XYZ file of C-alpha atoms in Angstrom:
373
model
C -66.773 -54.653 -11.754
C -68.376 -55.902 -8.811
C -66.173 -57.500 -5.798
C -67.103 -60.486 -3.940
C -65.519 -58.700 -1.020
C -66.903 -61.620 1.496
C -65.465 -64.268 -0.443
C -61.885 -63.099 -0.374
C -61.808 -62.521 3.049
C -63.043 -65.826 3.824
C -59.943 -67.563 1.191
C -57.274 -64.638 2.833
C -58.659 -66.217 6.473
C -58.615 -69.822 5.163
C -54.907 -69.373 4.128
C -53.693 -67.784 6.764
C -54.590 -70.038 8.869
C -53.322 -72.629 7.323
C -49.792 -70.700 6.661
C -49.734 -70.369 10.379
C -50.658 -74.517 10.810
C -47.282 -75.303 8.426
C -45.141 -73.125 10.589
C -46.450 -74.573 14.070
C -46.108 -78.206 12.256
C -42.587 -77.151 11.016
C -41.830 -75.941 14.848
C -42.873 -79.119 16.285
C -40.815 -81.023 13.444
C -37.945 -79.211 13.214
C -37.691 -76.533 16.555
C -34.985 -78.559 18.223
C -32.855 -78.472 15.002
C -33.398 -74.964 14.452
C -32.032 -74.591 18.661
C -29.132 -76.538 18.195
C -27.773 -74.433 15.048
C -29.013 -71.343 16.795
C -26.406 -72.234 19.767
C -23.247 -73.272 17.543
C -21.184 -70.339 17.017
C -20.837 -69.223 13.573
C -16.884 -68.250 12.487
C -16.132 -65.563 9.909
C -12.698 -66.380 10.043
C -12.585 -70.146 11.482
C -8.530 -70.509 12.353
C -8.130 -67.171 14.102
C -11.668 -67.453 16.107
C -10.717 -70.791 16.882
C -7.282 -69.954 18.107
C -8.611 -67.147 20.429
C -11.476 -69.216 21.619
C -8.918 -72.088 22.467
C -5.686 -70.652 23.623
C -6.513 -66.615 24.079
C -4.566 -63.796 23.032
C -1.401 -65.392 24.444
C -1.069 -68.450 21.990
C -2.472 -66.576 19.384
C 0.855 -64.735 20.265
C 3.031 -67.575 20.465
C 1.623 -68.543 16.773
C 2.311 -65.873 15.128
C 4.398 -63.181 17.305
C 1.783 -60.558 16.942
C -1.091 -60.612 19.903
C -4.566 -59.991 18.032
C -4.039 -56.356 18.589
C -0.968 -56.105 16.853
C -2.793 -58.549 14.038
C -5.283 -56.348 13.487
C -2.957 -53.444 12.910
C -1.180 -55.557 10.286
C -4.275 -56.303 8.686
C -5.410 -53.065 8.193
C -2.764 -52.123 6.120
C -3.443 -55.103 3.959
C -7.212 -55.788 3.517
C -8.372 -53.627 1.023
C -5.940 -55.362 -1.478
C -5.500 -58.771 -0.785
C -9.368 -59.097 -0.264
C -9.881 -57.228 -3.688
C -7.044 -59.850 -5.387
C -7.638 -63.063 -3.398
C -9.918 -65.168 -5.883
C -9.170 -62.964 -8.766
C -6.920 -65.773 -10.403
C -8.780 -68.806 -12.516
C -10.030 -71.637 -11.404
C -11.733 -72.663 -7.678
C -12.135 -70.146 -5.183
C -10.775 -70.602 -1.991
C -12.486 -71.649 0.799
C -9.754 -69.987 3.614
C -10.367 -66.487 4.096
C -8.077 -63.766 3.301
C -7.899 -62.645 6.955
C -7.043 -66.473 7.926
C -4.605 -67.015 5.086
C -2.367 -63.852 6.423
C -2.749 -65.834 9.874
C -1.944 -68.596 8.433
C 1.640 -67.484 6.978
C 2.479 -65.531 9.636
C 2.434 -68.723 11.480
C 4.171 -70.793 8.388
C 6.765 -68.245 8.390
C 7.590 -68.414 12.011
C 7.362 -72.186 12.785
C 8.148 -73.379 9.194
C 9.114 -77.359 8.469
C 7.815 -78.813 5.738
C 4.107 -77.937 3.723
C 3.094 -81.469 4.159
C 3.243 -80.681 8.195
C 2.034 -77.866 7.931
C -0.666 -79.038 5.896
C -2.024 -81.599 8.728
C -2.042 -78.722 11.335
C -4.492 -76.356 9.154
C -6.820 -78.756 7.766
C -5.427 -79.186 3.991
C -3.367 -80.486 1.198
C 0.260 -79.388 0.957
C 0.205 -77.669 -2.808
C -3.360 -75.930 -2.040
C -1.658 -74.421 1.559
C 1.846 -73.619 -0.352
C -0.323 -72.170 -2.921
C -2.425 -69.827 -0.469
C 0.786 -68.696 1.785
C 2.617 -67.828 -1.611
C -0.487 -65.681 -2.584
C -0.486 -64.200 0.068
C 3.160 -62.927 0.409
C 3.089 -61.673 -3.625
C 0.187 -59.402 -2.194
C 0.819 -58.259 1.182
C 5.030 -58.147 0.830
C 4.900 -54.799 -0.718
C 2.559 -53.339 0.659
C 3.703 -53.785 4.076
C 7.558 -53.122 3.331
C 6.452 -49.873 2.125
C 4.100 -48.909 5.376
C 6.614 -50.192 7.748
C 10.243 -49.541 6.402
C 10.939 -46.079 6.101
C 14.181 -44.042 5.546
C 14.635 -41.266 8.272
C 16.153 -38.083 8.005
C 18.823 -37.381 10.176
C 16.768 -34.721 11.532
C 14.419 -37.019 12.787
C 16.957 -39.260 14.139
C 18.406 -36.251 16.509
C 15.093 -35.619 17.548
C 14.719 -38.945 18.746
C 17.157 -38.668 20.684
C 18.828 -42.268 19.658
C 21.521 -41.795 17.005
C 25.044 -44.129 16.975
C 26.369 -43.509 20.414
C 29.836 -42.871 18.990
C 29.232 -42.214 15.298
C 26.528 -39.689 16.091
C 27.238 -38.550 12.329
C 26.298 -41.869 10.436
C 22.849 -41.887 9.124
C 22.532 -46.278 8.824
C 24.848 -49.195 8.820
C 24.694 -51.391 6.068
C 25.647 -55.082 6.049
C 25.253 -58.410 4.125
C 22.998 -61.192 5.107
C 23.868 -64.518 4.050
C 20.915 -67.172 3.446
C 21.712 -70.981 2.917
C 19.494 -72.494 0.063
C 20.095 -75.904 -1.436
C 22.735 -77.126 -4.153
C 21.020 -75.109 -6.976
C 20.433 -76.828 -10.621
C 22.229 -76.656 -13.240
C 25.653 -77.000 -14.683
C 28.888 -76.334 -12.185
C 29.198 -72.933 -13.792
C 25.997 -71.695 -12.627
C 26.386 -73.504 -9.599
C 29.221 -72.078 -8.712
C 28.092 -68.602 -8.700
C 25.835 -69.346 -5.572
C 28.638 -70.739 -3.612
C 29.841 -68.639 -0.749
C 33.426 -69.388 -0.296
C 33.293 -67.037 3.098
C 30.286 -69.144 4.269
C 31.776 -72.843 2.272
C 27.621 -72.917 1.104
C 25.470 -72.553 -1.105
C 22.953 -69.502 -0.736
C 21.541 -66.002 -1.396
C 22.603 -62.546 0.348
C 20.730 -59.659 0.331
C 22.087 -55.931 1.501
C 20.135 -54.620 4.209
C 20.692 -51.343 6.141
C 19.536 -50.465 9.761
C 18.956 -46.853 11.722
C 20.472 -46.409 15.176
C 17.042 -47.051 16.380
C 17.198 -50.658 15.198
C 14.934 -50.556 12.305
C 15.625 -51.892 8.853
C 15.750 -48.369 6.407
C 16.610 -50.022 3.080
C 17.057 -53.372 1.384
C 18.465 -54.833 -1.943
C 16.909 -57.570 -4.369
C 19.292 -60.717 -3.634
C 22.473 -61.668 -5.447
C 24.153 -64.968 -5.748
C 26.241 -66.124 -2.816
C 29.586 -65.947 -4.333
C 29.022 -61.683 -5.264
C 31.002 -59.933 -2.651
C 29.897 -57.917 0.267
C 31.369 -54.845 -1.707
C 30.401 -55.523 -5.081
C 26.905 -55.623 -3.694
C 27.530 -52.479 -1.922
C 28.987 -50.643 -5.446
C 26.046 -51.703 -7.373
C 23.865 -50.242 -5.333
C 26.115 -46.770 -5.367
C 23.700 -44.535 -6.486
C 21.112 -45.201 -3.869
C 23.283 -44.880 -1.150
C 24.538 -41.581 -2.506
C 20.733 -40.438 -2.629
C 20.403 -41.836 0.972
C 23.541 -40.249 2.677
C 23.235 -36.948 0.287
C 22.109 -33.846 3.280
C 19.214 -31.850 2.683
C 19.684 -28.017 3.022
C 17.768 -28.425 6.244
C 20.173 -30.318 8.060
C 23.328 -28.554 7.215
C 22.698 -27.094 10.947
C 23.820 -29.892 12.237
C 27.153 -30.801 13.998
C 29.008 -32.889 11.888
C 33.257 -32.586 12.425
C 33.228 -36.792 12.445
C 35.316 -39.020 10.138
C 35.606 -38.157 6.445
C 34.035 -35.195 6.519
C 36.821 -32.919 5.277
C 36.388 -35.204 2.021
C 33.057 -35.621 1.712
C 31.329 -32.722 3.729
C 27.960 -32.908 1.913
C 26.973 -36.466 2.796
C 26.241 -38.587 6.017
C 28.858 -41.613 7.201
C 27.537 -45.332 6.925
C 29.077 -47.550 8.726
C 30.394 -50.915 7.607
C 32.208 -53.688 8.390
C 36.093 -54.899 7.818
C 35.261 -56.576 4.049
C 34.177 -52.953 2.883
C 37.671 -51.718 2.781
C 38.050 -49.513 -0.335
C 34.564 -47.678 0.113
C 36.118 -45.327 1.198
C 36.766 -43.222 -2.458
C 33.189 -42.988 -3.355
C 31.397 -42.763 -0.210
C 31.908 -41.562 2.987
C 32.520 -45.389 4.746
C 33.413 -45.757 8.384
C 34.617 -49.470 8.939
C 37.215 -51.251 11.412
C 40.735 -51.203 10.369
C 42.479 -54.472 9.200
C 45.357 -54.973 10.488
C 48.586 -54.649 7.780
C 50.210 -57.654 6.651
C 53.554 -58.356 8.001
C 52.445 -54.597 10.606
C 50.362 -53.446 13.386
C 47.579 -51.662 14.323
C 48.226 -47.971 15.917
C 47.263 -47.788 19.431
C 44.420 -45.917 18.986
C 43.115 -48.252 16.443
C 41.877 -51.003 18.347
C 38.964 -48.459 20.503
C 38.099 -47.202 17.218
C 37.620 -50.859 15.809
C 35.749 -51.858 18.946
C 33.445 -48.211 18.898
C 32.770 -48.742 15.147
C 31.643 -52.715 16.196
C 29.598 -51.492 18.857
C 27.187 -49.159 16.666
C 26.915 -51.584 14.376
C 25.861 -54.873 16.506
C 22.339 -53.627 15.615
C 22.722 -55.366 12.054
C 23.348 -58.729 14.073
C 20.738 -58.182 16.420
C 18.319 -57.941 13.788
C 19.424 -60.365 11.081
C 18.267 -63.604 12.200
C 16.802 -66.473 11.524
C 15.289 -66.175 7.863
C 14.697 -69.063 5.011
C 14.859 -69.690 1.563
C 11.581 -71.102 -0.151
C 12.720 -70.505 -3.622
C 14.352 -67.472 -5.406
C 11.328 -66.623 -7.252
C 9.757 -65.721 -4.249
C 13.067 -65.167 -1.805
C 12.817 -60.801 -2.248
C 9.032 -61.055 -1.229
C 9.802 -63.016 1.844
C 12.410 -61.213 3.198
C 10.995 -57.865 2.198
C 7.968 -59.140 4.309
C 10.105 -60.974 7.082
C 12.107 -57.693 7.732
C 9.247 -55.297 7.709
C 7.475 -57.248 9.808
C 10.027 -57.327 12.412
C 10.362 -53.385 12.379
C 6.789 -53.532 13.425
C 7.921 -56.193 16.118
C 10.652 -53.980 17.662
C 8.572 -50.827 17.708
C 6.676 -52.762 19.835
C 9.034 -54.722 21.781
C 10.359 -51.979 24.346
C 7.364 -50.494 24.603
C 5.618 -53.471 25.920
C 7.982 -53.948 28.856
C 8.934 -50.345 29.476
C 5.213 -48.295 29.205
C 2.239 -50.115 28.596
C 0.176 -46.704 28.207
C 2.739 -45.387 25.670
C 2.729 -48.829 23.859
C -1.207 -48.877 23.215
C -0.891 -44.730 22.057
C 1.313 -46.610 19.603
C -0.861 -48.683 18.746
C -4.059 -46.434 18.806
C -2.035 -44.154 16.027
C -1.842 -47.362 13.665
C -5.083 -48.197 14.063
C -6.142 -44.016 13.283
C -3.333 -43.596 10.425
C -5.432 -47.414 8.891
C -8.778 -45.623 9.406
C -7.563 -42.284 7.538
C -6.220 -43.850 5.089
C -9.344 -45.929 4.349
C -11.865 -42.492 4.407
């Protein structure tokens, strides 16, 4: 075969040239469009770019109660699997991001009102936002209640430093919290069995228990407002028995406190007045009522006011929650709760030792990173 070796460079020349004509023709047409686009910033995660960019890492705080720090640390914990899950459902995908969507219902949960409100602030239509915000807390409720709430050992409370101040020997305190939720449907016999005739409302409770350090430890599905505080408390028997029980390691430590001639191989929880009767199966410490038609020793109102005092953690943290539905009411609070113990981990330590408070949050950031490799 014989190559016309002068001829093809000639046609390579001839169309090079004119390659490099359409591109200086497409310059001249289209340069300043090309500049333009070139200077608009490009979001990977338009609400929470646009939130920094407009109101910095303090009203990204005020949104959502996290700064982006804190965000980030959330995140972590929850990427893999709600990006792996977030448009694995039929029909359109969405166009918010999973990182924005968690923004988004952090902010929802905070400031909530109604979706339609809601809706007008992030750009949407009320049943697609509802829709995204309940995704999101089906995926990311578990996940994070598991990371964040954790049941100490009493060892590690010692070692803290920060048990009960006078019921060094209690291990949690356990109380009820009541949620409001509308007239329910239904006949007056189901009805009925939401109505809280402590609280004259309608409504959900849900068991929650707290360490001396503030934290939530443990938490029950919800029951219908009208279950008692103790009933609640009995069906859940076993796993307070589990949680109380003492290991072999910490028979060591001092315990001559309240009850423990009767029940020497588990810790004390305390309780409030309505728990009365606890007492036979576990090792309760509560306030003492005062006798009908008698009196209280003298002793017993310093006990009632020491007992009151360990326990005003469970008010301090049980505030302030909301009912969207009781399909979806566990998820929520699970997620509310274990959010907060995040929060007031991170509370003191931003007003009492900044360089302590970013170790804090340097571990997160290395326990997300290890347990992504």
């Amino acid at each position: 075969m014989v190559l016309n070796i002068t001829s093809m460079l000639e046609r390579l020349h001839m169309q090079s040239v004119s390659d490099q004509l359409f591109l200086e023709e497409s310059l001249g047409d289209y340069g300043d469009a090309v500049d333009e686009e070139n200077d608009t910033v490009t979001y990977s995660n338009p609400v929470i770019d646009n939130v920094i960019e407009e109101s910095g890492a303090e009203g990204f705080r005020t949104l959502t109660n996290f700064n982006p720090m804190e965000f980030e640390i959330v995140w972590s914990v929850v990427e893999t699997e709600l990006q792996a899950r977030w448009n694995d459902s039929r029909g359109r995908k969405s166009k918010t991001t999973p990182k924005n969507a968690l923004f988004i219902t952090l902010v929802i949960m905070k400031y909530y009102q109604t979706w339609e409100k809601h809706a007008l602030d992030f750009d949407n239509k009320a049943p697609t936002l509802e829709k995204i915000v309940l995704r999101v807390v089906e995926v990311v409720s578990p996940l994070i209640y598991n990371y964040f709430v954790v049941m100490p050992t009493m060892e590690q409370i010692h070692v803290s430093g920060h048990p009960f101040a006078n019921y060094p020997y209690a291990k949690y305190a356990t109380d009820v919290k009541f949620q409001p939720s509308h007239r329910p449907a239904g006949g007056f016999g189901e009805q009925k069995h939401y109505f809280s005739g402590k609280h004259k409302l309608y409504g959900l409770k849900i068991e929650a228990s707290f360490s001396p350090q503030g934290k939530l430890v443990d938490m029950s599905n919800h029951e219908p407002g009208s279950v008692s505080d103790l009933t609640t408390f009995r069906k859940r028997h076993d796993t307070h028995v589990a949680n109380l029980t003492k290991t072999p390691s910490e028979a060591t430590i001092n315990d001559n406190g309240e009850l423990h001639q009767t029940s020497p191989n588990v810790w004390a929880v305390l309780v409030g007045k309505n728990y009365v009767g606890l007492t036979e199966s576990v090792r309760a410490v509560h306030p003492k009522k005062r006798p009908i038609h008698g009196a209280l020793d003298c002793l017993d109102p310093g006990r009632n006011a020491a007992v009151s005092a360990d326990r005003a953690i469970v008010e301090n943290f049980s505030a302030g929650t909301f009912v969207w539905g009781t399909k979806i009411f566990d998820g929520i609070q699970r997620l509310n709760f274990a959010l907060t113990n995040f929060h007031v981990g991170l509370m003191p330590l931003r007003e009492d030792d900044r360089h302590h408070y970013r170790s804090v949050l340097a571990r997160y950031a290395r326990m997300a990173e290890e347990k992504i490799t």
